[in-house]
mmCIF file of C-alpha atoms in Angstrom:
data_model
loop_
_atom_site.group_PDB
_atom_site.id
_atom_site.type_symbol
_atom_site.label_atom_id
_atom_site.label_comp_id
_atom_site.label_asym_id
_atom_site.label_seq_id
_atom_site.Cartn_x
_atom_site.Cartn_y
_atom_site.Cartn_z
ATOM 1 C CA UNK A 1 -138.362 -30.419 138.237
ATOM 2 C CA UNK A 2 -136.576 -33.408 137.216
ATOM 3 C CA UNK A 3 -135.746 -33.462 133.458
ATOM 4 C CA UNK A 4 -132.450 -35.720 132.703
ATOM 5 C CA UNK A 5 -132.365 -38.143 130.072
ATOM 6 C CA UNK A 6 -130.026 -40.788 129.184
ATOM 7 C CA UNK A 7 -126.644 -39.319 127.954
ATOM 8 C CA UNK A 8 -126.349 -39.275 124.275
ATOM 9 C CA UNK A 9 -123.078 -40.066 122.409
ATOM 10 C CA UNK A 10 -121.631 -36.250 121.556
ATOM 11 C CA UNK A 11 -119.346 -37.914 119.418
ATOM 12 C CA UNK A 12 -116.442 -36.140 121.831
ATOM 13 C CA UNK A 13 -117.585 -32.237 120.579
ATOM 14 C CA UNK A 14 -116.267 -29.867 123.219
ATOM 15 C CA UNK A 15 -119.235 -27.993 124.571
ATOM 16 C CA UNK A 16 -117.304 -25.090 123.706
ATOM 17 C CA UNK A 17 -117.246 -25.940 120.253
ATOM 18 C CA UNK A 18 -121.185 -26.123 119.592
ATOM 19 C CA UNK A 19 -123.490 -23.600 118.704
ATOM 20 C CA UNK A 20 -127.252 -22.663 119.611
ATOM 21 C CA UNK A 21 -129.555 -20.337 118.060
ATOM 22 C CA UNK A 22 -130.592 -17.293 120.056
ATOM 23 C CA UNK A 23 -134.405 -17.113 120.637
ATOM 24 C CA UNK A 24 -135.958 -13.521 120.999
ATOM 25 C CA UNK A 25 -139.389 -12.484 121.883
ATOM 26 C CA UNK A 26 -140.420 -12.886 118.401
ATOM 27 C CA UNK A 27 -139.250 -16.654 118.238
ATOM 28 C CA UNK A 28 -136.084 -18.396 116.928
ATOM 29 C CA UNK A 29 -133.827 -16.042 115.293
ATOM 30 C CA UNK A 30 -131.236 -15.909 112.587
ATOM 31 C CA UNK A 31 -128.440 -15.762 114.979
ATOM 32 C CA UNK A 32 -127.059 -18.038 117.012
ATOM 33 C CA UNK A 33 -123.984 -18.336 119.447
ATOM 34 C CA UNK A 34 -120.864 -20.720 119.670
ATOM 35 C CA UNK A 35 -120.491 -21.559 123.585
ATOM 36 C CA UNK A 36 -116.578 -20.922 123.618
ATOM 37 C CA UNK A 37 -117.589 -17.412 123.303
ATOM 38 C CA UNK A 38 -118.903 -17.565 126.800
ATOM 39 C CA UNK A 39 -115.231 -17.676 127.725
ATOM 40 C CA UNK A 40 -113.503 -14.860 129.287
ATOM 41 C CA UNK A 41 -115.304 -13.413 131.346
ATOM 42 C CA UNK A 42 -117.221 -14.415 134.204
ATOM 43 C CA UNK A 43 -121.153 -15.953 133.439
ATOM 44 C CA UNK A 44 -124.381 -17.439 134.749
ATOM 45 C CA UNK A 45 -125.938 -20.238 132.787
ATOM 46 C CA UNK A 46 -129.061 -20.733 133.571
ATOM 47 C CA UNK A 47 -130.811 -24.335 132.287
ATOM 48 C CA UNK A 48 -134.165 -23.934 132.257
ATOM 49 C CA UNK A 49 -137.712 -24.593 130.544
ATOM 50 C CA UNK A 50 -140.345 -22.971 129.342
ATOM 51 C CA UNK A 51 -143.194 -24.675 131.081
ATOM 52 C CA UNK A 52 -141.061 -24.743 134.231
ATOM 53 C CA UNK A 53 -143.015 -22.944 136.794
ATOM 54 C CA UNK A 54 -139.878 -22.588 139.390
ATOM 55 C CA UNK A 55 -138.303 -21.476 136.254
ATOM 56 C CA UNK A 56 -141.017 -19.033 135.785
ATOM 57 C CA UNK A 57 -140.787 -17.770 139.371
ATOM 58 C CA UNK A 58 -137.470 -17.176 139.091
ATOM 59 C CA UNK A 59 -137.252 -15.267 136.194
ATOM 60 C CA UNK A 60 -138.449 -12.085 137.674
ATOM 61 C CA UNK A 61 -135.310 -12.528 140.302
ATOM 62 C CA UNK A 62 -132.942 -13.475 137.385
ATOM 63 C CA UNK A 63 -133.733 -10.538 135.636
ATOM 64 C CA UNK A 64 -133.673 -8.234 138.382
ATOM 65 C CA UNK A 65 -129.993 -9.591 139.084
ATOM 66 C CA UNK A 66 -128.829 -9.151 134.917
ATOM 67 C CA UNK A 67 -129.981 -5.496 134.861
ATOM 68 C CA UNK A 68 -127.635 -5.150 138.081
ATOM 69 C CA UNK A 69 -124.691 -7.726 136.963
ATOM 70 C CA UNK A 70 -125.258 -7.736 133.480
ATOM 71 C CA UNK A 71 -122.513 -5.618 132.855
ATOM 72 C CA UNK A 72 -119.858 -7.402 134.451
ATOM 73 C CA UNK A 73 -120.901 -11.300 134.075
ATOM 74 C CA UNK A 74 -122.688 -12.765 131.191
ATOM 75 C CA UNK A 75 -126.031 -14.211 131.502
ATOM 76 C CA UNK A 76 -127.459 -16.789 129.379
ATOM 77 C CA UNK A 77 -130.472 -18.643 129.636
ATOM 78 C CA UNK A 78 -130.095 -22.469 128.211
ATOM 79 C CA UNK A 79 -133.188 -23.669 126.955
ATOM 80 C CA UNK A 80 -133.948 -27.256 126.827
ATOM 81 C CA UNK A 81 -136.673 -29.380 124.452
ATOM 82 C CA UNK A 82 -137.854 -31.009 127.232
ATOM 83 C CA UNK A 83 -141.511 -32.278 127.566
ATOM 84 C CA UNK A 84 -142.838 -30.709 124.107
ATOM 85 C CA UNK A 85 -140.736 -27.193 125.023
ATOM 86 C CA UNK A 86 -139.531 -25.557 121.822
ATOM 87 C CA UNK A 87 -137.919 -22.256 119.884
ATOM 88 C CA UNK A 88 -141.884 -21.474 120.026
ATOM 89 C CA UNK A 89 -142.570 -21.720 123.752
ATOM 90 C CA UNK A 90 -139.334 -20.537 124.702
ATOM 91 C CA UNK A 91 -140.307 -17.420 122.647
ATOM 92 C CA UNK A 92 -143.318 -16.917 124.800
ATOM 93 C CA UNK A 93 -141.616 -17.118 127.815
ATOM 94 C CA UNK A 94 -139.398 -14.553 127.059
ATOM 95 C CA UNK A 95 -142.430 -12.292 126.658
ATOM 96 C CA UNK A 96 -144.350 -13.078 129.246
ATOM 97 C CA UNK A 97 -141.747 -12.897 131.699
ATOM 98 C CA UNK A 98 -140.123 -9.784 129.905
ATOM 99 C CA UNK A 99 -136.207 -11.162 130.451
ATOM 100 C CA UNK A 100 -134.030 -9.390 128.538
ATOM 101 C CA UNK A 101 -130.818 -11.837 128.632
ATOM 102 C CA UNK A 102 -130.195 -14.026 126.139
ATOM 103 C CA UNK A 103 -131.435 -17.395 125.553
ATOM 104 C CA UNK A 104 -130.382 -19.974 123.371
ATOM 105 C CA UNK A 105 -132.250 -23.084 122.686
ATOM 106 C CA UNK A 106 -130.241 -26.664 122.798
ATOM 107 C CA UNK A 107 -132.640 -28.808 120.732
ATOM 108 C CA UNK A 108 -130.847 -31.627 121.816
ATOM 109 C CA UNK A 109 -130.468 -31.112 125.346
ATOM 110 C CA UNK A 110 -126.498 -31.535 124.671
ATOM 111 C CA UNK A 111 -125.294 -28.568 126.645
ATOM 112 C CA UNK A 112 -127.612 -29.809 129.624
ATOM 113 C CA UNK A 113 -126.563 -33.238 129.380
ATOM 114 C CA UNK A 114 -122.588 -32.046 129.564
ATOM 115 C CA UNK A 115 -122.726 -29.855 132.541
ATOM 116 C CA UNK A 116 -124.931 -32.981 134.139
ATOM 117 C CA UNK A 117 -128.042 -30.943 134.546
ATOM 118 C CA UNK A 118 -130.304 -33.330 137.157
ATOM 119 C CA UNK A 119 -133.462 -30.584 137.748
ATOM 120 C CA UNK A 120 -134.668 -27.175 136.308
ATOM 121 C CA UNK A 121 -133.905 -24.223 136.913
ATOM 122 C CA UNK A 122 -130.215 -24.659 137.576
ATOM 123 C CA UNK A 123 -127.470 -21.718 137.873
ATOM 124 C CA UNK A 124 -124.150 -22.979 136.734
ATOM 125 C CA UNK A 125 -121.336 -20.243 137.838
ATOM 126 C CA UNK A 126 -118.091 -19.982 135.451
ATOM 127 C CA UNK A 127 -115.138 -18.109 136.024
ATOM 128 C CA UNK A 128 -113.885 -16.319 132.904
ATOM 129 C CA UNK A 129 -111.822 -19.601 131.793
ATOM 130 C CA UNK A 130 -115.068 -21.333 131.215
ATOM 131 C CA UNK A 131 -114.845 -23.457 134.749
ATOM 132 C CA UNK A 132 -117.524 -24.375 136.930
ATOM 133 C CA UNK A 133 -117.389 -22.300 140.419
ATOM 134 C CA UNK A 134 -121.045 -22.767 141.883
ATOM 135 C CA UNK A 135 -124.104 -24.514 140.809
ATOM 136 C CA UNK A 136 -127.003 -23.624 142.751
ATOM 137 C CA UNK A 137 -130.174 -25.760 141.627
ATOM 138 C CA UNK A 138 -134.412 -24.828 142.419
ATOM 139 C CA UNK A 139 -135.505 -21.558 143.761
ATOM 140 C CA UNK A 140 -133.658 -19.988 145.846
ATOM 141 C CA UNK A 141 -134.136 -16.314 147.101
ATOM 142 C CA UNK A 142 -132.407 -13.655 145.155
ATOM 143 C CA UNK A 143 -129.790 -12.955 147.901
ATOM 144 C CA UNK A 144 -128.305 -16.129 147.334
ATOM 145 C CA UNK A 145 -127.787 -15.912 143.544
ATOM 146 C CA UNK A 146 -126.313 -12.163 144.406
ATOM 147 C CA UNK A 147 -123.772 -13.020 146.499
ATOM 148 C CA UNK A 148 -122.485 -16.033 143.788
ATOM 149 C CA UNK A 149 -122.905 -12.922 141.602
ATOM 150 C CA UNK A 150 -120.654 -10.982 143.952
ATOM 151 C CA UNK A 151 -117.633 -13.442 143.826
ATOM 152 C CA UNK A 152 -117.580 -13.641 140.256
ATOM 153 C CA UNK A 153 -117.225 -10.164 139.420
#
């Protein structure tokens, strides 16, 4: 699914400098994450929406691959406000599809926007210095993901 939008102005913030809340099951929650704490140690990003149905297909993959990875590469799900999706929808998601990851939710689609996300879902790979290794974009079978999984670790 298509989804970018004209780049805002981010007044120059390093990505790694902002901060999203963390949505849970129950909705938006008190907590919320600064992205340079994504750094050191390997990670999958994953940009998504809630009313994404590849994103919903995937998510039964994505979370099959956390409860094997999880403990040696983060996972974070990236949430974007895209078409009407929210804290509230995101929230739903999470319980529908039972993932167990975090996600954070980038009101402002400013995260997306700096790692020049074109479609959802997309996997963004990071070494654990915070750099880009492999993006992998749509559905894709889970044996693909797992081997990106593979070199990170």
């Amino acid at each position: 699914v298509r989804v970018m939008e004209p780049l805002k102005d981010s007044s120059h913030t390093s990505v790694w400098d902002m901060t999203l809340p963390v949505v849970t099951e129950r909705g938006l929650s008190s907590e919320s994450v600064k992205l340079g704490s994504i750094r050191g140690r390997p990670a999958l990003i994953e940009f998504m929406a809630s009313w994404c149905v590849y994103c919903q297909r995937m998510a039964p993959m994505v979370e099959e691959l956390y409860r094997k990875y999880g403990d040696s590469v983060l996972f974070v799900s990236i949430a974007g406000s895209w078409r009407g999706a929210n804290e509230s929808t995101t929230a739903d998601f999470i319980r529908r599809f039972h993932t167990s990851w975090p996600h954070l939710f980038d009101r402002q689609n400013n995260v997306s926007q700096y790692f020049n996300v074109q479609s959802i879902p997309t996997y963004v790979f990071l070494n654990s210095n915070g750099e880009e290794v492999q993006r992998i974009e749509g559905v894709v079978p889970l044996e693909r993901l797992a081997s990106e999984l593979e070199r990170l670790r």
